[in-house]
PDB file of C-alpha atoms in Angstrom:
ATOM      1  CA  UNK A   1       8.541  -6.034  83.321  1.00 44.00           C
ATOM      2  CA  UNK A   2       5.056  -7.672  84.408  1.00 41.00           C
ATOM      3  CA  UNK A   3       5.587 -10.943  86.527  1.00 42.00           C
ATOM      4  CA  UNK A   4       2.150 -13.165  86.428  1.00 47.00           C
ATOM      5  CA  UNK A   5       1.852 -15.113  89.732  1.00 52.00           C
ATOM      6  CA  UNK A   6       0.716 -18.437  89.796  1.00 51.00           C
ATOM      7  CA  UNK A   7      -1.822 -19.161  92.074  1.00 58.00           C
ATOM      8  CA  UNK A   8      -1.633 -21.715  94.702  1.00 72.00           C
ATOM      9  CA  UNK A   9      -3.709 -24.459  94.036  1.00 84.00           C
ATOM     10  CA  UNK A  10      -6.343 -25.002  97.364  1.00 86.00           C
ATOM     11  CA  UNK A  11      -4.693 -28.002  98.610  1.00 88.00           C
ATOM     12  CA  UNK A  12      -1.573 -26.520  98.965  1.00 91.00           C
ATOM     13  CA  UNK A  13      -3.213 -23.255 100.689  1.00 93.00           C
ATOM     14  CA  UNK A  14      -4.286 -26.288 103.247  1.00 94.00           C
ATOM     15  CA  UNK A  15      -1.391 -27.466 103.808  1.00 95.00           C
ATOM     16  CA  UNK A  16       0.524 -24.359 104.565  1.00 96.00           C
ATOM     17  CA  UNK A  17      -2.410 -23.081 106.756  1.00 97.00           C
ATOM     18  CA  UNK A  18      -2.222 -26.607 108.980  1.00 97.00           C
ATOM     19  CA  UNK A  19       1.803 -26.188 109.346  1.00 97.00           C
ATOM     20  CA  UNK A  20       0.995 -22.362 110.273  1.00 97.00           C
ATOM     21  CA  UNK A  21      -0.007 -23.690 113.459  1.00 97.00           C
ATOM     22  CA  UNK A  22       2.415 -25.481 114.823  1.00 96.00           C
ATOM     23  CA  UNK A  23       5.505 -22.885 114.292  1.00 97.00           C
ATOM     24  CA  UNK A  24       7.322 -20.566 116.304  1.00 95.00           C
ATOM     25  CA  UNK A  25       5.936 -16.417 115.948  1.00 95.00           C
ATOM     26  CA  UNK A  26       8.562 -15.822 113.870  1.00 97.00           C
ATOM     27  CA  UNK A  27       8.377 -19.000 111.677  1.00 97.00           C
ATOM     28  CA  UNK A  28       4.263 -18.010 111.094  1.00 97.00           C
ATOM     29  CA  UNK A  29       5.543 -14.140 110.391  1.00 97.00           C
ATOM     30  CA  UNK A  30       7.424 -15.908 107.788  1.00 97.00           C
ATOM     31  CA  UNK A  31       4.890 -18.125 106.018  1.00 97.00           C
ATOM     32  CA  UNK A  32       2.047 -15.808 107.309  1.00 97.00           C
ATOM     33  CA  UNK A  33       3.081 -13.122 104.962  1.00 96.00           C
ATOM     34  CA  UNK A  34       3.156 -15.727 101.437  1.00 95.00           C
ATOM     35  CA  UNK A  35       0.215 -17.223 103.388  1.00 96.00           C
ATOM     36  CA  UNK A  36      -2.233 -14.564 103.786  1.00 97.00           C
ATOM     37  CA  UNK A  37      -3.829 -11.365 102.372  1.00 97.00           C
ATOM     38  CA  UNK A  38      -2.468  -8.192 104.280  1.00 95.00           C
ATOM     39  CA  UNK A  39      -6.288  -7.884 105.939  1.00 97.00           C
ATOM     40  CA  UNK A  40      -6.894 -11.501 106.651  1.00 98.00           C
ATOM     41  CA  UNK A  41     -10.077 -11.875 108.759  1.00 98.00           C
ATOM     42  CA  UNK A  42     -10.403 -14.351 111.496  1.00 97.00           C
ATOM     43  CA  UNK A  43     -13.812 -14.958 112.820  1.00 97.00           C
ATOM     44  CA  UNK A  44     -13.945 -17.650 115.785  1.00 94.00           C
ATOM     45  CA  UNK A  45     -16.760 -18.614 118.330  1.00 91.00           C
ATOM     46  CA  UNK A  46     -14.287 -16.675 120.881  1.00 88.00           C
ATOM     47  CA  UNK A  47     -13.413 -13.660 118.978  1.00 91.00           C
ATOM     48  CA  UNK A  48     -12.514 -11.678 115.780  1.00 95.00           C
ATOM     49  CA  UNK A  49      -9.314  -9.964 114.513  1.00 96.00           C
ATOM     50  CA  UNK A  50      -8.141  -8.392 111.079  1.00 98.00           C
ATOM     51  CA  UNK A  51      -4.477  -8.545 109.909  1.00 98.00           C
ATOM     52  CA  UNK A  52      -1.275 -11.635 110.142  1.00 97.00           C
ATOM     53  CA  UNK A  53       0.061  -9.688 113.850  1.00 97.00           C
ATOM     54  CA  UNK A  54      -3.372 -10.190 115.700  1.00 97.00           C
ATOM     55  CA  UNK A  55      -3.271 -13.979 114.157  1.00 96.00           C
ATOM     56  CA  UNK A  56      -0.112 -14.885 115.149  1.00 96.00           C
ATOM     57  CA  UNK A  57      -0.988 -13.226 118.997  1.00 96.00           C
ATOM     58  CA  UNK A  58      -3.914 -15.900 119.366  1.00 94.00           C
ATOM     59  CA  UNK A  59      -2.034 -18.753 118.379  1.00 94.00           C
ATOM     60  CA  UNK A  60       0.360 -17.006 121.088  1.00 94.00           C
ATOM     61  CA  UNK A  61      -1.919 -16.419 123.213  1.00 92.00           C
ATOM     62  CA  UNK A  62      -3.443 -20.052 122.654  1.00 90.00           C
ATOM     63  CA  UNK A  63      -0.237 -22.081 123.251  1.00 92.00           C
ATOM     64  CA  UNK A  64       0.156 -20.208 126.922  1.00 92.00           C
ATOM     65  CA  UNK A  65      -3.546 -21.212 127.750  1.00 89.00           C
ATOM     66  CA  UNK A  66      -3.186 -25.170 126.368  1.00 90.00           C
ATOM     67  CA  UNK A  67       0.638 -25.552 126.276  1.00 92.00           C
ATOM     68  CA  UNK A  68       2.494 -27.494 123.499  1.00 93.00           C
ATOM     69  CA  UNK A  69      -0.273 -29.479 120.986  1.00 95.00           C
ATOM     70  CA  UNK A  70      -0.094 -30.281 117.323  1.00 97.00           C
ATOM     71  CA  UNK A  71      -2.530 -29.121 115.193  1.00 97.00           C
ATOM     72  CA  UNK A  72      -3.374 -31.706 112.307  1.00 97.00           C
ATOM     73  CA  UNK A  73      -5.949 -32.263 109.545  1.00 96.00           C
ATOM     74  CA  UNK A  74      -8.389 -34.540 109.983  1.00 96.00           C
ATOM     75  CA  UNK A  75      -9.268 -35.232 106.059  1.00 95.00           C
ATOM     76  CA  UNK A  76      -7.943 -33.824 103.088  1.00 93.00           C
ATOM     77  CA  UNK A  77      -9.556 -30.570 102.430  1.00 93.00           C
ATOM     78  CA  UNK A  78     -12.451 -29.712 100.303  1.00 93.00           C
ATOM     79  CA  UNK A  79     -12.465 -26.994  97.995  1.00 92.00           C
ATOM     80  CA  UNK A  80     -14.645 -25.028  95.525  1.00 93.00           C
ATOM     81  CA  UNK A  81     -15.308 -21.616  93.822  1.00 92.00           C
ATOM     82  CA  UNK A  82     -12.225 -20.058  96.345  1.00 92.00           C
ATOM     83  CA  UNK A  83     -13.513 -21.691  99.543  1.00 96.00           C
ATOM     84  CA  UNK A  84     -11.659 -24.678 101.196  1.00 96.00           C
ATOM     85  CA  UNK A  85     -12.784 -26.030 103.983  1.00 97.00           C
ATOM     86  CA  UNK A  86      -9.988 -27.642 106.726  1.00 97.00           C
ATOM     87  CA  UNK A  87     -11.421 -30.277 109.113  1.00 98.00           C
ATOM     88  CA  UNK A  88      -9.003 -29.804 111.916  1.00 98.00           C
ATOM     89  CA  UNK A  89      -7.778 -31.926 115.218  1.00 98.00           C
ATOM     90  CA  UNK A  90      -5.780 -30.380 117.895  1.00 97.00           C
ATOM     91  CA  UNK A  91      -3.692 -33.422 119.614  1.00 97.00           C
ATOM     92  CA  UNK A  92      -1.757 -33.133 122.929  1.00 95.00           C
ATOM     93  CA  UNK A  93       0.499 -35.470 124.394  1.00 94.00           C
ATOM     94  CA  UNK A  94      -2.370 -37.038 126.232  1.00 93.00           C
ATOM     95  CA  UNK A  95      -4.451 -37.527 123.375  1.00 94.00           C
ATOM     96  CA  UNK A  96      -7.154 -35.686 121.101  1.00 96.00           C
ATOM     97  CA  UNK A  97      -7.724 -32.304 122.902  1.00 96.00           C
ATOM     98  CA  UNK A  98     -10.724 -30.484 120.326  1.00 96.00           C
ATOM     99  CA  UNK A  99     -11.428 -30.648 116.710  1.00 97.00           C
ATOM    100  CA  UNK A 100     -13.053 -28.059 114.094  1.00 97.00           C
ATOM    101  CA  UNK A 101     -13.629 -26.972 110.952  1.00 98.00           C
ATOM    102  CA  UNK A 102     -11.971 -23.677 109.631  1.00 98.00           C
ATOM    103  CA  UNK A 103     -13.420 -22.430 106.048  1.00 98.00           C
ATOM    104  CA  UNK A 104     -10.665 -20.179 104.187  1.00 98.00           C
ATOM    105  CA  UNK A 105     -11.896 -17.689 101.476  1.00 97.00           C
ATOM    106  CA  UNK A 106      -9.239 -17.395  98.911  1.00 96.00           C
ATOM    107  CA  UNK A 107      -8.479 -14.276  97.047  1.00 94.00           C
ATOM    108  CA  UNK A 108      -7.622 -14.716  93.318  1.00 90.00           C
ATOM    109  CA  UNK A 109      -3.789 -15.464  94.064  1.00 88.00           C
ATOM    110  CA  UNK A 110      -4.941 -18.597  96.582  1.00 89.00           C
ATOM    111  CA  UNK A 111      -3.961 -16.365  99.202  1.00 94.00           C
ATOM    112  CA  UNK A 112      -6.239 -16.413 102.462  1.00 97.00           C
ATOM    113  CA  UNK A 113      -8.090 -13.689 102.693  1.00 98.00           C
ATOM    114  CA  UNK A 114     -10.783 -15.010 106.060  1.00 98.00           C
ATOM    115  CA  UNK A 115     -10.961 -17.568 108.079  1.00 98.00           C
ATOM    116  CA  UNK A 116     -13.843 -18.926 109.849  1.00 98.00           C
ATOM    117  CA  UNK A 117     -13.660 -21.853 112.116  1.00 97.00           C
ATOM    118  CA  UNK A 118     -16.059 -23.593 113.808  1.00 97.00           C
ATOM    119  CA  UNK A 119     -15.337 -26.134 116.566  1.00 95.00           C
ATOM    120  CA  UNK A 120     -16.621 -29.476 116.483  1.00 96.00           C
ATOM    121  CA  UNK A 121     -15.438 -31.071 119.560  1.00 95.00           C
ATOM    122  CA  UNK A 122     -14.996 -28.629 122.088  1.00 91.00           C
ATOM    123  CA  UNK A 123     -12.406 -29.270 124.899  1.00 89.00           C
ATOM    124  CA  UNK A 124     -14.191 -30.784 128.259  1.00 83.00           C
ATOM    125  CA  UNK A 125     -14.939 -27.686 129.879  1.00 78.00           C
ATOM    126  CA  UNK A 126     -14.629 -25.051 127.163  1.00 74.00           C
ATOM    127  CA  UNK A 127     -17.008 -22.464 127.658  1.00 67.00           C
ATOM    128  CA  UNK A 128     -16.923 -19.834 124.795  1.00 64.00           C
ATOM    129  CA  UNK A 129     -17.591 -16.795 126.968  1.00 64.00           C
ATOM    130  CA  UNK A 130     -14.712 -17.228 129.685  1.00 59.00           C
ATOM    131  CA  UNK A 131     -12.791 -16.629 126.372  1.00 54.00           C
ATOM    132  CA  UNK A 132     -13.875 -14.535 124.392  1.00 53.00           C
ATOM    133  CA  UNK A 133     -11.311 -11.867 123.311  1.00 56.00           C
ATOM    134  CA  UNK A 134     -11.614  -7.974 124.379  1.00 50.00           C
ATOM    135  CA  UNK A 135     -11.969  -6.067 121.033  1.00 47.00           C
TER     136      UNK A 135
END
């Protein structure tokens, strides 16, 4: 028996990707896996990775550098021809800490399959180099 998948429609992709953020490892193992191809690319002004495990280690490895933050959209997300673009804010207890724009290239399910992000509003201080990630 053939089961035909529907795809997830781009605003819903958003959505998911934005509460990714904010969850426990195991909670973004979870979603991570309906979430994302198997190969998912991330490509950041600090560094690269392929699969959901290296993801879910720099949001890990992200929380122990900045501590506990919320990670909301800014505007409802764009989308077109399997692209959506997420305008992001990252918001700590003491205010707005950095905003960006991550662009997620959708496979044919609505599955993310890369993600590149850009930031907007770097964090005072924030110098790219001092952390970039080892390959």
């Amino acid at each position: 028996m053939t089961t035909e998948t529907t795809p997830i429609s781009p605003a819903a992709t958003a959505e998911a990707y934005v509460s990714f953020w904010n969850l426990s490892a195991d909670d973004q193992r979870i979603l991570g896996e309906a979430l994302f191809t198997t190969d998912v690319a991330r490509s950041t002004p600090i560094g690269e990775s392929t699969g959901l495990e290296p993801l879910i280690a720099f949001t890990r490895q992200f929380t122990e550098g900045v501590g506990d933050y919320t990670f909301l959209a800014r505007t409802e997300p764009d989308a077109h021809h399997g692209h959506v673009r997420v305008r992001w804010e990252i918001r700590k207890e003491e205010g707005s800490f950095a905003e960006g724009t991550d662009v997620l290239d959708l496979d044919e399910s609505g599955r993310i399959a890369a993600i590149t992000a850009f930031i907007d509003r770097a964090p005072d201080g924030f110098d790219p180099e001092a952390h970039h990630e080892e390959a």
